[in-house]
Amino acid sequence: MYRVVLDCYADPSASGGELVLALKDGGPSTPSISSPQIQSAIYPLPTAGYRRIHLETIRSGAAFGAGLHRLLVTFRCRYGPDGQTVRLFGGSNHPGVMYIEDLGPYVPETGQYNTGGGTTTPPKKTYTKTYNASWSGSYANRGSYNSYYGNKCLQGYYSSTNGMQASLIGFPSALATDLSGATIQKAEIYLYFDHWYYNSGGKAVVKAHKHTSRPSTFSSDSEAKTISWGKNVGKWVDITSVFDSTSWRGIALDPNNSDKTYYGRAQGVGQTYPPKLRVTYTK
């Protein structure tokens, strides 16, 4: 979240009319009066002479968009007497400032409009809930469920016996209920890898899926996040970049890469350190 502020003095040459301020965003280009407007303010000018004025907006990084943003404040007077002018300024003992403040992580907009007649719509709230996995399993050749491993979650290639292995982990129906009509702010997964081909560890490749129960054949979303992992290590990792839709119902481990760095085994449902999903959402 970013706060953009202009705070200075206005000095109209005559009373009457109003001062119009506009904040323009030129993006990476030189901003001009024709650049897109992102905020404005209007001040009446009842008298000539100095008066303090203020223009402010708070926007998320997503609203601004990625990359460089060059900002410009334009101003003009209108509806005043003929020949009226206005200047904006500051001095050594009354400085005029324009600054941008980093306010920290994105804060969801949870307020609701009320016209004064009352409303039955409650204000939105932000929740953080943790879900224990309800099912899990491995799939040989990224195809059929491999009952030999039960609920254990294998990924990667070890030999031609099971080929390129992948796993699916699912969560209870409460996840779907909670995420219905919600906006996901953050998603995290807890996994415990008790084996890697190399003692130094390996790389987990996490994807998302929409299965409500364990399917007979493997499928998942294609978007992936790769995380380095140690052996006999359990940890929470941020998977918001792949678990970014309220339609997702679980995660997949699917490197689809024969490099032994990706061959590993995570514990599943019913084992000592089963998978968990923690979601922060606004609803």
Tab-separated table of N, CA and C in Angstrom, residues 95-228:
chain	number	residue	atom	x	y	z
A	95	PRO	N	7.007	24.751	4.706
A	95	PRO	CA	7.380	24.004	3.493
A	95	PRO	C	6.184	23.392	2.762
A	96	GLY	N	6.312	23.373	1.457
A	96	GLY	CA	5.393	22.605	0.629
A	96	GLY	C	6.034	21.267	0.318
A	97	VAL	N	5.292	20.201	0.464
A	97	VAL	CA	5.881	18.870	0.291
A	97	VAL	C	4.993	18.007	-0.604
A	98	MET	N	5.650	17.117	-1.323
A	98	MET	CA	4.975	16.034	-2.027
A	98	MET	C	5.791	14.785	-1.751
A	99	TYR	N	5.139	13.754	-1.230
A	99	TYR	CA	5.891	12.553	-0.863
A	99	TYR	C	5.050	11.307	-1.070
A	100	ILE	N	5.761	10.173	-1.125
A	100	ILE	CA	5.118	8.863	-1.247
A	100	ILE	C	5.581	8.018	-0.072
A	101	GLU	N	4.641	7.450	0.659
A	101	GLU	CA	4.938	6.670	1.853
A	101	GLU	C	4.550	5.211	1.637
A	102	ASP	N	5.470	4.312	1.931
A	102	ASP	CA	5.200	2.876	1.869
A	102	ASP	C	4.487	2.486	3.162
A	103	LEU	N	3.211	2.088	3.055
A	103	LEU	CA	2.409	1.776	4.238
A	103	LEU	C	2.479	0.312	4.648
A	104	GLY	N	3.165	-0.514	3.863
A	104	GLY	CA	3.261	-1.919	4.226
A	104	GLY	C	2.403	-2.795	3.330
A	105	PRO	N	2.101	-4.021	3.773
A	105	PRO	CA	1.358	-4.985	2.956
A	105	PRO	C	-0.037	-4.499	2.589
A	106	TYR	N	-0.560	-5.063	1.521
A	106	TYR	CA	-1.899	-4.727	1.028
A	106	TYR	C	-2.963	-4.967	2.097
A	107	VAL	N	-3.844	-4.014	2.265
A	107	VAL	CA	-4.955	-4.124	3.205
A	107	VAL	C	-6.250	-4.221	2.397
A	108	PRO	N	-7.010	-5.302	2.526
A	108	PRO	CA	-8.248	-5.443	1.747
A	108	PRO	C	-9.260	-4.340	2.070
A	109	GLU	N	-10.034	-3.970	1.071
A	109	GLU	CA	-11.102	-2.991	1.264
A	109	GLU	C	-12.351	-3.734	1.734
A	110	THR	N	-12.642	-3.628	3.018
A	110	THR	CA	-13.734	-4.419	3.604
A	110	THR	C	-14.954	-3.587	3.971
A	111	GLY	N	-14.920	-2.279	3.751
A	111	GLY	CA	-16.059	-1.437	4.100
A	111	GLY	C	-17.239	-1.653	3.163
A	112	GLN	N	-18.425	-1.337	3.653
A	112	GLN	CA	-19.652	-1.433	2.865
A	112	GLN	C	-20.341	-0.070	2.851
A	113	TYR	N	-20.894	0.312	1.698
A	113	TYR	CA	-21.630	1.567	1.599
A	113	TYR	C	-22.985	1.433	2.281
A	114	ASN	N	-23.403	2.485	2.958
A	114	ASN	CA	-24.707	2.529	3.624
A	114	ASN	C	-25.351	3.863	3.294
A	115	THR	N	-26.525	3.817	2.665
A	115	THR	CA	-27.205	5.038	2.247
A	115	THR	C	-28.009	5.675	3.367
A	116	GLY	N	-27.985	5.064	4.552
A	116	GLY	CA	-28.724	5.622	5.681
A	116	GLY	C	-29.994	4.862	5.978
A	117	GLY	N	-30.368	3.956	5.085
A	117	GLY	CA	-31.589	3.198	5.287
A	117	GLY	C	-31.371	1.864	5.970
A	118	GLY	N	-30.133	1.612	6.373
A	118	GLY	CA	-29.849	0.328	6.994
A	118	GLY	C	-29.504	-0.709	5.938
A	119	THR	N	-28.856	-1.764	6.340
A	119	THR	CA	-28.482	-2.813	5.400
A	119	THR	C	-28.397	-4.149	6.118
A	120	THR	N	-28.711	-5.202	5.390
A	120	THR	CA	-28.589	-6.549	5.957
A	120	THR	C	-27.257	-7.185	5.583
A	121	THR	N	-26.493	-6.487	4.760
A	121	THR	CA	-25.202	-7.018	4.343
A	121	THR	C	-24.147	-6.695	5.398
A	122	PRO	N	-23.560	-7.696	6.029
A	122	PRO	CA	-22.558	-7.412	7.060
A	122	PRO	C	-21.267	-6.908	6.435
A	123	PRO	N	-20.462	-6.167	7.187
A	123	PRO	CA	-19.171	-5.731	6.649
A	123	PRO	C	-18.273	-6.931	6.411
A	124	LYS	N	-17.415	-6.808	5.430
A	124	LYS	CA	-16.484	-7.895	5.145
A	124	LYS	C	-15.445	-8.000	6.250
A	125	LYS	N	-14.978	-9.211	6.474
A	125	LYS	CA	-13.948	-9.462	7.476
A	125	LYS	C	-12.847	-10.321	6.870
A	126	THR	N	-11.692	-10.272	7.479
A	126	THR	CA	-10.578	-11.100	7.050
A	126	THR	C	-10.378	-12.235	8.042
A	127	TYR	N	-10.298	-13.446	7.523
A	127	TYR	CA	-10.167	-14.644	8.345
A	127	TYR	C	-8.879	-15.382	7.975
A	128	THR	N	-8.305	-16.061	8.937
A	128	THR	CA	-7.205	-16.984	8.681
A	128	THR	C	-7.586	-18.324	9.293
A	129	LYS	N	-7.714	-19.354	8.447
A	129	LYS	CA	-8.129	-20.672	8.920
A	129	LYS	C	-7.153	-21.744	8.433
A	130	THR	N	-6.979	-22.749	9.283
A	130	THR	CA	-6.093	-23.867	8.966
A	130	THR	C	-6.920	-25.129	8.766
A	131	TYR	N	-6.649	-25.858	7.689
A	131	TYR	CA	-7.400	-27.060	7.338
A	131	TYR	C	-6.446	-28.253	7.317
A	132	ASN	N	-6.814	-29.308	8.012
A	132	ASN	CA	-6.060	-30.551	7.943
A	132	ASN	C	-6.440	-31.299	6.674
A	133	ALA	N	-5.475	-31.903	6.015
A	133	ALA	CA	-5.764	-32.667	4.797
A	133	ALA	C	-6.719	-33.812	5.118
A	134	SER	N	-7.653	-34.060	4.219
A	134	SER	CA	-8.629	-35.137	4.428
A	134	SER	C	-8.299	-36.377	3.594
A	135	TRP	N	-7.463	-36.241	2.567
A	135	TRP	CA	-7.034	-37.382	1.768
A	135	TRP	C	-5.735	-37.024	1.038
A	136	SER	N	-5.001	-38.059	0.644
A	136	SER	CA	-3.764	-37.857	-0.097
A	136	SER	C	-3.377	-39.159	-0.780
A	137	GLY	N	-2.471	-39.088	-1.713
A	137	GLY	CA	-2.024	-40.306	-2.391
A	137	GLY	C	-1.081	-40.018	-3.542
A	138	SER	N	-0.401	-41.063	-3.993
A	138	SER	CA	0.577	-40.960	-5.074
A	138	SER	C	0.037	-41.584	-6.358
A	139	TYR	N	0.585	-41.150	-7.480
A	139	TYR	CA	0.138	-41.595	-8.800
A	139	TYR	C	1.349	-41.989	-9.642
A	140	ALA	N	1.350	-43.256	-10.067
A	140	ALA	CA	2.436	-43.754	-10.903
A	140	ALA	C	2.319	-43.201	-12.322
A	141	ASN	N	3.461	-42.818	-12.888
A	141	ASN	CA	3.484	-42.302	-14.261
A	141	ASN	C	2.531	-41.119	-14.465
A	142	ARG	N	2.293	-40.383	-13.375
A	142	ARG	CA	1.371	-39.230	-13.427
A	142	ARG	C	0.017	-39.664	-13.997
A	143	GLY	N	-0.331	-40.926	-13.695
A	143	GLY	CA	-1.577	-41.478	-14.223
A	143	GLY	C	-2.477	-42.012	-13.143
A	144	SER	N	-2.439	-43.335	-12.902
A	144	SER	CA	-3.364	-43.980	-11.975
A	144	SER	C	-2.863	-43.919	-10.533
A	145	TYR	N	-3.824	-43.881	-9.614
A	145	TYR	CA	-3.512	-43.892	-8.187
A	145	TYR	C	-2.737	-45.157	-7.836
A	146	ASN	N	-1.667	-45.006	-7.061
A	146	ASN	CA	-0.806	-46.119	-6.683
A	146	ASN	C	-1.089	-46.486	-5.222
A	147	SER	N	-1.930	-47.505	-5.011
A	147	SER	CA	-2.335	-47.882	-3.661
A	147	SER	C	-1.191	-48.452	-2.834
A	148	TYR	N	-0.105	-48.847	-3.489
A	148	TYR	CA	1.037	-49.423	-2.772
A	148	TYR	C	1.568	-48.464	-1.706
A	149	TYR	N	1.524	-47.170	-1.995
A	149	TYR	CA	2.063	-46.174	-1.065
A	149	TYR	C	1.005	-45.608	-0.120
A	150	GLY	N	-0.237	-46.065	-0.250
A	150	GLY	CA	-1.286	-45.577	0.639
A	150	GLY	C	-1.473	-44.078	0.510
A	151	ASN	N	-1.365	-43.366	1.647
A	151	ASN	CA	-1.555	-41.914	1.650
A	151	ASN	C	-0.256	-41.141	1.478
A	152	LYS	N	0.878	-41.828	1.352
A	152	LYS	CA	2.156	-41.147	1.194
A	152	LYS	C	2.202	-40.376	-0.121
A	153	CYS	N	2.987	-39.308	-0.126
A	153	CYS	CA	2.999	-38.409	-1.279
A	153	CYS	C	4.376	-38.395	-1.926
A	154	LEU	N	4.509	-39.094	-3.047
A	154	LEU	CA	5.786	-39.151	-3.758
A	154	LEU	C	5.754	-38.251	-4.985
A	155	GLN	N	6.910	-37.731	-5.312
A	155	GLN	CA	7.050	-36.923	-6.523
A	155	GLN	C	8.377	-37.247	-7.190
A	156	GLY	N	8.404	-37.127	-8.516
A	156	GLY	CA	9.640	-37.298	-9.262
A	156	GLY	C	9.874	-38.714	-9.770
A	157	TYR	N	11.046	-38.921	-10.362
A	157	TYR	CA	11.367	-40.191	-11.031
A	157	TYR	C	12.497	-40.906	-10.301
A	158	TYR	N	12.249	-42.190	-9.947
A	158	TYR	CA	13.295	-43.029	-9.353
A	158	TYR	C	13.684	-44.172	-10.290
A	159	SER	N	12.663	-44.852	-10.839
A	159	SER	CA	12.931	-45.954	-11.761
A	159	SER	C	11.720	-46.140	-12.662
A	160	SER	N	11.841	-47.064	-13.609
A	160	SER	CA	10.735	-47.316	-14.540
A	160	SER	C	9.579	-48.050	-13.874
A	161	THR	N	9.772	-48.543	-12.655
A	161	THR	CA	8.710	-49.286	-11.969
A	161	THR	C	7.459	-48.435	-11.810
A	162	ASN	N	7.632	-47.232	-11.290
A	162	ASN	CA	6.502	-46.311	-11.119
A	162	ASN	C	6.589	-45.099	-12.036
A	163	GLY	N	7.700	-44.999	-12.766
A	163	GLY	CA	7.840	-43.904	-13.710
A	163	GLY	C	7.864	-42.544	-13.034
A	164	MET	N	7.342	-41.552	-13.727
A	164	MET	CA	7.291	-40.186	-13.220
A	164	MET	C	6.130	-40.068	-12.234
A	165	GLN	N	6.455	-39.984	-10.950
A	165	GLN	CA	5.417	-39.985	-9.924
A	165	GLN	C	4.964	-38.564	-9.572
A	166	ALA	N	3.711	-38.496	-9.146
A	166	ALA	CA	3.114	-37.236	-8.696
A	166	ALA	C	2.143	-37.564	-7.565
A	167	SER	N	1.721	-36.566	-6.840
A	167	SER	CA	0.808	-36.780	-5.713
A	167	SER	C	-0.276	-35.716	-5.684
A	168	LEU	N	-1.387	-36.081	-5.047
A	168	LEU	CA	-2.485	-35.152	-4.817
A	168	LEU	C	-2.823	-35.150	-3.334
A	169	ILE	N	-3.123	-33.959	-2.819
A	169	ILE	CA	-3.532	-33.792	-1.424
A	169	ILE	C	-4.797	-32.949	-1.415
A	170	GLY	N	-5.837	-33.445	-0.742
A	170	GLY	CA	-7.110	-32.740	-0.721
A	170	GLY	C	-7.517	-32.330	0.676
A	171	PHE	N	-8.489	-31.421	0.755
A	171	PHE	CA	-8.915	-30.855	2.027
A	171	PHE	C	-10.433	-30.930	2.158
A	172	PRO	N	-10.966	-30.811	3.375
A	172	PRO	CA	-12.396	-31.040	3.615
A	172	PRO	C	-13.291	-30.027	2.915
A	173	SER	N	-14.580	-30.351	2.842
A	173	SER	CA	-15.561	-29.495	2.164
A	173	SER	C	-15.690	-28.131	2.816
A	174	ALA	N	-15.265	-28.006	4.084
A	174	ALA	CA	-15.312	-26.706	4.761
A	174	ALA	C	-14.489	-25.666	4.016
A	175	LEU	N	-13.435	-26.100	3.328
A	175	LEU	CA	-12.614	-25.173	2.552
A	175	LEU	C	-13.434	-24.521	1.450
A	176	ALA	N	-14.207	-25.328	0.723
A	176	ALA	CA	-15.041	-24.788	-0.352
A	176	ALA	C	-16.104	-23.853	0.199
A	177	THR	N	-16.697	-24.226	1.323
A	177	THR	CA	-17.730	-23.394	1.945
A	177	THR	C	-17.157	-22.049	2.367
A	178	ASP	N	-16.009	-22.077	3.006
A	178	ASP	CA	-15.393	-20.846	3.490
A	178	ASP	C	-14.962	-19.931	2.347
A	179	LEU	N	-14.472	-20.514	1.254
A	179	LEU	CA	-13.954	-19.698	0.154
A	179	LEU	C	-15.031	-19.238	-0.819
A	180	SER	N	-16.254	-19.743	-0.675
A	180	SER	CA	-17.334	-19.316	-1.562
A	180	SER	C	-17.608	-17.828	-1.380
A	181	GLY	N	-17.440	-17.052	-2.429
A	181	GLY	CA	-17.670	-15.616	-2.376
A	181	GLY	C	-16.552	-14.838	-1.710
A	182	ALA	N	-15.433	-15.491	-1.437
A	182	ALA	CA	-14.322	-14.848	-0.733
A	182	ALA	C	-13.246	-14.383	-1.711
A	183	THR	N	-12.319	-13.610	-1.194
A	183	THR	CA	-11.123	-13.216	-1.927
A	183	THR	C	-9.921	-13.705	-1.145
A	184	ILE	N	-9.080	-14.507	-1.780
A	184	ILE	CA	-7.908	-15.062	-1.102
A	184	ILE	C	-6.820	-14.000	-0.996
A	185	GLN	N	-6.325	-13.800	0.223
A	185	GLN	CA	-5.220	-12.883	0.445
A	185	GLN	C	-3.885	-13.616	0.521
A	186	LYS	N	-3.908	-14.813	1.120
A	186	LYS	CA	-2.670	-15.575	1.275
A	186	LYS	C	-3.000	-17.045	1.455
A	187	ALA	N	-2.190	-17.919	0.898
A	187	ALA	CA	-2.350	-19.362	1.071
A	187	ALA	C	-0.991	-19.966	1.396
A	188	GLU	N	-0.974	-20.842	2.408
A	188	GLU	CA	0.265	-21.487	2.839
A	188	GLU	C	0.015	-22.977	3.022
A	189	ILE	N	1.023	-23.779	2.726
A	189	ILE	CA	0.913	-25.225	2.880
A	189	ILE	C	1.992	-25.710	3.833
A	190	TYR	N	1.624	-26.672	4.689
A	190	TYR	CA	2.613	-27.328	5.541
A	190	TYR	C	2.842	-28.732	5.007
A	191	LEU	N	4.096	-29.056	4.745
A	191	LEU	CA	4.472	-30.394	4.308
A	191	LEU	C	5.714	-30.842	5.080
A	192	TYR	N	5.789	-32.147	5.291
A	192	TYR	CA	6.971	-32.732	5.934
A	192	TYR	C	7.566	-33.758	4.971
A	193	PHE	N	8.749	-33.459	4.461
A	193	PHE	CA	9.434	-34.398	3.574
A	193	PHE	C	10.387	-35.254	4.399
A	194	ASP	N	10.103	-36.562	4.441
A	194	ASP	CA	10.953	-37.471	5.215
A	194	ASP	C	11.972	-38.201	4.339
A	195	HIS	N	11.933	-37.953	3.038
A	195	HIS	CA	12.911	-38.613	2.160
A	195	HIS	C	13.146	-37.783	0.909
A	196	TRP	N	14.434	-37.712	0.526
A	196	TRP	CA	14.848	-37.193	-0.770
A	196	TRP	C	15.903	-38.145	-1.332
A	197	TYR	N	16.067	-38.148	-2.594
A	197	TYR	CA	17.090	-39.005	-3.213
A	197	TYR	C	18.467	-38.638	-2.671
A	198	TYR	N	18.703	-37.337	-2.536
A	198	TYR	CA	19.977	-36.863	-1.999
A	198	TYR	C	19.806	-36.498	-0.524
A	199	ASN	N	20.786	-36.840	0.302
A	199	ASN	CA	20.723	-36.531	1.726
A	199	ASN	C	20.662	-35.029	1.995
A	200	SER	N	21.186	-34.257	1.070
A	200	SER	CA	21.185	-32.800	1.243
A	200	SER	C	19.805	-32.188	1.032
A	201	GLY	N	18.863	-32.966	0.510
A	201	GLY	CA	17.517	-32.457	0.269
A	201	GLY	C	17.174	-32.419	-1.204
A	202	GLY	N	16.082	-31.741	-1.511
A	202	GLY	CA	15.640	-31.687	-2.901
A	202	GLY	C	14.731	-30.499	-3.140
A	203	LYS	N	13.951	-30.577	-4.205
A	203	LYS	CA	13.063	-29.486	-4.582
A	203	LYS	C	11.636	-30.002	-4.756
A	204	ALA	N	10.709	-29.412	-4.009
A	204	ALA	CA	9.290	-29.742	-4.151
A	204	ALA	C	8.673	-28.819	-5.193
A	205	VAL	N	7.802	-29.382	-6.013
A	205	VAL	CA	7.091	-28.585	-7.021
A	205	VAL	C	5.602	-28.654	-6.704
A	206	VAL	N	5.042	-27.524	-6.270
A	206	VAL	CA	3.660	-27.464	-5.789
A	206	VAL	C	2.758	-26.839	-6.842
A	207	LYS	N	1.629	-27.506	-7.081
A	207	LYS	CA	0.602	-26.996	-7.975
A	207	LYS	C	-0.745	-27.057	-7.245
A	208	ALA	N	-1.798	-26.613	-7.880
A	208	ALA	CA	-3.132	-26.650	-7.277
A	208	ALA	C	-4.037	-27.579	-8.076
A	209	HIS	N	-5.100	-28.054	-7.441
A	209	HIS	CA	-6.079	-28.895	-8.150
A	209	HIS	C	-7.490	-28.609	-7.627
A	210	LYS	N	-8.495	-29.162	-8.328
A	210	LYS	CA	-9.893	-28.905	-7.998
A	210	LYS	C	-10.643	-30.157	-7.543
A	211	HIS	N	-9.950	-31.235	-7.236
A	211	HIS	CA	-10.608	-32.484	-6.853
A	211	HIS	C	-11.190	-32.390	-5.436
A	212	THR	N	-12.445	-32.785	-5.283
A	212	THR	CA	-13.080	-32.778	-3.967
A	212	THR	C	-12.853	-34.081	-3.211
A	213	SER	N	-12.436	-35.129	-3.906
A	213	SER	CA	-12.068	-36.405	-3.282
A	213	SER	C	-10.953	-37.012	-4.131
A	214	ARG	N	-10.302	-38.038	-3.606
A	214	ARG	CA	-9.159	-38.589	-4.316
A	214	ARG	C	-9.592	-39.233	-5.631
A	215	PRO	N	-9.111	-38.723	-6.757
A	215	PRO	CA	-9.512	-39.269	-8.057
A	215	PRO	C	-8.707	-40.529	-8.387
A	216	SER	N	-9.190	-41.267	-9.362
A	216	SER	CA	-8.491	-42.479	-9.777
A	216	SER	C	-7.302	-42.166	-10.677
A	217	THR	N	-7.334	-41.007	-11.345
A	217	THR	CA	-6.220	-40.613	-12.207
A	217	THR	C	-5.763	-39.199	-11.847
A	218	PHE	N	-4.524	-38.913	-12.137
A	218	PHE	CA	-3.906	-37.648	-11.746
A	218	PHE	C	-4.232	-36.528	-12.732
A	219	SER	N	-4.492	-35.348	-12.185
A	219	SER	CA	-4.572	-34.121	-12.976
A	219	SER	C	-4.430	-32.946	-12.021
A	220	SER	N	-3.907	-31.847	-12.536
A	220	SER	CA	-3.728	-30.655	-11.715
A	220	SER	C	-3.599	-29.444	-12.620
A	221	ASP	N	-3.532	-28.272	-11.985
A	221	ASP	CA	-3.264	-27.047	-12.724
A	221	ASP	C	-1.806	-27.068	-13.194
A	222	SER	N	-1.479	-26.299	-14.215
A	222	SER	CA	-0.116	-26.303	-14.755
A	222	SER	C	0.800	-25.305	-14.041
A	223	GLU	N	0.226	-24.289	-13.420
A	223	GLU	CA	1.050	-23.279	-12.750
A	223	GLU	C	1.730	-23.894	-11.527
A	224	ALA	N	3.024	-23.639	-11.353
A	224	ALA	CA	3.792	-24.334	-10.314
A	224	ALA	C	4.672	-23.378	-9.533
A	225	LYS	N	4.990	-23.803	-8.304
A	225	LYS	CA	5.966	-23.109	-7.477
A	225	LYS	C	6.976	-24.140	-6.986
A	226	THR	N	8.265	-23.856	-7.171
A	226	THR	CA	9.335	-24.761	-6.775
A	226	THR	C	9.990	-24.260	-5.494
A	227	ILE	N	10.117	-25.162	-4.502
A	227	ILE	CA	10.663	-24.794	-3.198
A	227	ILE	C	11.760	-25.772	-2.806
A	228	SER	N	12.915	-25.265	-2.424
A	228	SER	CA	13.992	-26.117	-1.922
A	228	SER	C	13.611	-26.627	-0.533
